[in-house]
Tab-separated table of C-alpha atoms in Angstrom:
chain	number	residue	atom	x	y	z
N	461	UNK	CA	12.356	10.877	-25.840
N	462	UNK	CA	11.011	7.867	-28.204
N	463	UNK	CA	7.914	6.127	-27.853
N	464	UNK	CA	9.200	3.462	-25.470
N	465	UNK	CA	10.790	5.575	-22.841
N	466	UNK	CA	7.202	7.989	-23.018
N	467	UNK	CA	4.984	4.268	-22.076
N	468	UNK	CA	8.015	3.530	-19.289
N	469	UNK	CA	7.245	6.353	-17.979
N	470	UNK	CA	3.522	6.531	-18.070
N	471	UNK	CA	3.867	2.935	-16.768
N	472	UNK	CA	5.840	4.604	-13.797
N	473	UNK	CA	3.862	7.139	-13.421
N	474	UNK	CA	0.855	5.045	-13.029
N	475	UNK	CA	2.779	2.387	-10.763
N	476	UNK	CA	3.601	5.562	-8.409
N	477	UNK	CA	0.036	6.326	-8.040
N	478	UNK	CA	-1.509	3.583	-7.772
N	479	UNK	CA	-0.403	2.577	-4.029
N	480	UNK	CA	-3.271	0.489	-3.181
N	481	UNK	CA	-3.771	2.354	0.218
N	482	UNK	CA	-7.074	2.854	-0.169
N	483	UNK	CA	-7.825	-0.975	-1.019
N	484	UNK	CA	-6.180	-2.182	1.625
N	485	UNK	CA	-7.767	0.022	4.230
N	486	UNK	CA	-11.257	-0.265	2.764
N	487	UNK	CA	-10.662	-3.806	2.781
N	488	UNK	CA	-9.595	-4.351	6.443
N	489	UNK	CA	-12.126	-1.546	7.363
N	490	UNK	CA	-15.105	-3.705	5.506
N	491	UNK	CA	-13.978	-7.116	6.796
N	492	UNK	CA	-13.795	-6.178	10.530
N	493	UNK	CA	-16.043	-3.322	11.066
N	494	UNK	CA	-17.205	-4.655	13.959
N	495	UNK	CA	-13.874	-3.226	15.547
N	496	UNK	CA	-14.587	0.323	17.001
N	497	UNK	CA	-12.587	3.127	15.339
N	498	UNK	CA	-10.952	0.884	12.145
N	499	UNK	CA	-12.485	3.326	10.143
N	500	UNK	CA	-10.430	5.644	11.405
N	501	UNK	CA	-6.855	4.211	10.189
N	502	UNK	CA	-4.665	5.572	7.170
N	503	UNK	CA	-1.860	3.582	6.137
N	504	UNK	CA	0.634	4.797	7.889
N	505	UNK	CA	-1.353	3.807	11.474
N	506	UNK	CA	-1.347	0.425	9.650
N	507	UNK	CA	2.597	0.669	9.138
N	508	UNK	CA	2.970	1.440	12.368
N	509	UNK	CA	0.974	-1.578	13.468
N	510	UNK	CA	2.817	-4.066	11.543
N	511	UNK	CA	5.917	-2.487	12.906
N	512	UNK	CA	5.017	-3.308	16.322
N	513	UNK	CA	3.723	-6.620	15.551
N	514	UNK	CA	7.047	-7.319	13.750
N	515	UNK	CA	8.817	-6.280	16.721
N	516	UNK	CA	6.987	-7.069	20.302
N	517	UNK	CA	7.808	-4.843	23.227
N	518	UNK	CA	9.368	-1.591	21.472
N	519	UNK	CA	10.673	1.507	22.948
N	520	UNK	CA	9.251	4.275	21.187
N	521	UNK	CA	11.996	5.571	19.932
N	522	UNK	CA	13.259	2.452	18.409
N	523	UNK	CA	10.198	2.138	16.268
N	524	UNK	CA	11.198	5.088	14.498
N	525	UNK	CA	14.271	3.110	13.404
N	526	UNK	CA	11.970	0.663	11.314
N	527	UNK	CA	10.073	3.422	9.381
N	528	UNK	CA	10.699	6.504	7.054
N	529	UNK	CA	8.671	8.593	9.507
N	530	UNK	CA	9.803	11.238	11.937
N	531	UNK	CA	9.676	10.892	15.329
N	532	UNK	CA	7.145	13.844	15.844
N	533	UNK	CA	5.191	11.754	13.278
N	534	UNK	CA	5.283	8.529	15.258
N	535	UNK	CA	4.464	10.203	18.153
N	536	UNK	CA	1.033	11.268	17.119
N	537	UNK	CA	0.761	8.215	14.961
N	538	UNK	CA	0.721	5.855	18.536
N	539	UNK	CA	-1.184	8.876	20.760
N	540	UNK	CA	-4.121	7.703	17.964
N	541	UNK	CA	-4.006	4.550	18.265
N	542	UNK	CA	-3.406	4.035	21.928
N	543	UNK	CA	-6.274	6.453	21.670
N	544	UNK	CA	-8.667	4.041	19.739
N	545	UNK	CA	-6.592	1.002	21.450
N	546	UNK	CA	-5.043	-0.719	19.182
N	547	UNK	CA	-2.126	-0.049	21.522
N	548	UNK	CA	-0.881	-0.348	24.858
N	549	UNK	CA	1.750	2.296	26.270
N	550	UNK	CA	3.890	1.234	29.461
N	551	UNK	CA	6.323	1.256	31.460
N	552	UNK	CA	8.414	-1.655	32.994
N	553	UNK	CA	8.578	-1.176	37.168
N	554	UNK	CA	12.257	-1.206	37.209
N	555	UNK	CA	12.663	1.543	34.506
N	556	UNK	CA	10.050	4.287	34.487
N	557	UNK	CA	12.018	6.662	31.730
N	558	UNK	CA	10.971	4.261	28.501
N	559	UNK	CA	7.738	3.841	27.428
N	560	UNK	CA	6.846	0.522	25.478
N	561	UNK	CA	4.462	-0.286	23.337
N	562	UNK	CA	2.371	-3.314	22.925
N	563	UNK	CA	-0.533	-4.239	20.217
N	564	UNK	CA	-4.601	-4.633	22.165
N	565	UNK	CA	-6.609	-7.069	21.073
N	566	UNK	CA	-7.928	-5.383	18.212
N	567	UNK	CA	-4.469	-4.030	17.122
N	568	UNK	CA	-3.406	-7.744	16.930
N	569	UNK	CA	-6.664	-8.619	14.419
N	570	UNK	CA	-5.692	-5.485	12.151
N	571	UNK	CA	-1.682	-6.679	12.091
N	572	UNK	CA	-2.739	-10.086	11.115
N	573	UNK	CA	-5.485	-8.670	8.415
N	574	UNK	CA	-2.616	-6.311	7.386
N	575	UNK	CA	-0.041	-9.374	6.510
N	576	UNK	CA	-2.220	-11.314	4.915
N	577	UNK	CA	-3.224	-8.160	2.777
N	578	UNK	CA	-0.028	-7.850	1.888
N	579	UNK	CA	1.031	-11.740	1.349
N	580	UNK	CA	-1.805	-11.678	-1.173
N	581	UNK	CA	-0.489	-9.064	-3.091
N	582	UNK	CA	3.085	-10.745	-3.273
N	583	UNK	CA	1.557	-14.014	-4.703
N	584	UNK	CA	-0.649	-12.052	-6.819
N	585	UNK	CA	2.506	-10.522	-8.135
N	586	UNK	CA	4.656	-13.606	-8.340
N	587	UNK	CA	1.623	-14.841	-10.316
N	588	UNK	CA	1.789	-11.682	-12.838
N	589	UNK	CA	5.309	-12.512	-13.417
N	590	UNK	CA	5.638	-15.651	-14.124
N	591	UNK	CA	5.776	-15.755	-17.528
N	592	UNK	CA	8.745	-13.527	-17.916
N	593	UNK	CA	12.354	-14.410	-17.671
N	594	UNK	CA	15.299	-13.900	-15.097
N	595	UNK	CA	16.696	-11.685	-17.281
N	596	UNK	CA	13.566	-9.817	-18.450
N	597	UNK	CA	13.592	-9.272	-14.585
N	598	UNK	CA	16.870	-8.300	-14.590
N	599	UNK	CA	16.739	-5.471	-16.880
N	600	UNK	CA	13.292	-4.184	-15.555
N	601	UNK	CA	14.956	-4.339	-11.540
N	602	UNK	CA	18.419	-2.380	-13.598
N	603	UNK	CA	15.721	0.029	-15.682
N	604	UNK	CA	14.030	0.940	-12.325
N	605	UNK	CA	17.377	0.925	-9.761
N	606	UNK	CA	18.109	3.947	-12.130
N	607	UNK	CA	15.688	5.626	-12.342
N	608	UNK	CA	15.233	5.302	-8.215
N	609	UNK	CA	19.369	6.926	-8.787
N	610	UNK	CA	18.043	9.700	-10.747
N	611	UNK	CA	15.610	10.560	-8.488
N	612	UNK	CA	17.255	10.548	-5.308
């Protein structure tokens, strides 16, 4: 492998671990700690969140159709937050077999905090590359696309 392929890949490498998790939760965590239990959220409560703000009034079983996770993992993913109540479970009268689910109060504050988290980043990145061409683009969304194939 030549020089340039070896700093790709540390590039890669270093892109892959560098997730930003922990920023983002510290920084919701710091900016409303006023909420009870935020301290208590990993990412993938807040992916769950932003999943039910997305889309209002979800079976539970339909939310695992917007995320990568399992549905055992959902499952205890929404029994902790309905536990710290960032979410409501119910039932409609009509139709006692599915449960929905429905963002509190405080679950609304962390979806909002989560976007705009996450809109920051997107102009920070648009920012970053700016100076570089469609094609330069091109070729580094082509580079990546196979390496994504060769690790699938």
């Amino acid at each position: 492998m030549n020089t340039v392929q070896n700093n790709l890949l540390d590039a890669l490498n270093t892109f892959r671990q560098h997730t930003g998790e922990e920023n983002i939760r510290q920084g919701i965590t710091a900016r409303y700690a006023e909420i009870p239990n935020i301290d208590k959220l990993s990412i993938s409560d807040l992916d769950i969140i932003e999943i039910i703000d997305n889309y209002p009034n979800l079976r539970i079983s339909e939310i695992v159709l917007h995320t990568h996770f399992t549905q055992s993992a959902v499952s205890k993913i929404l029994n902790k937050l309905s536990k710290y109540e960032f979410i409501n479970k119910h039932q409609v009268a009509d139709n006692k077999k599915n449960t929905y689910i429905a963002l509190t109060a405080a679950g609304s504050v962390i979806a909002k905090a989560h976007k705009e988290f996450h809109q920051m980043q997107a102009y920070k990145l648009q920012q970053a590359l700016a100076p570089y061409s469609e094609a330069d683009l091109a070729m580094c969304a082509k580079i990546i696309g196979t390496i994504n194939d060769v690790r699938n």
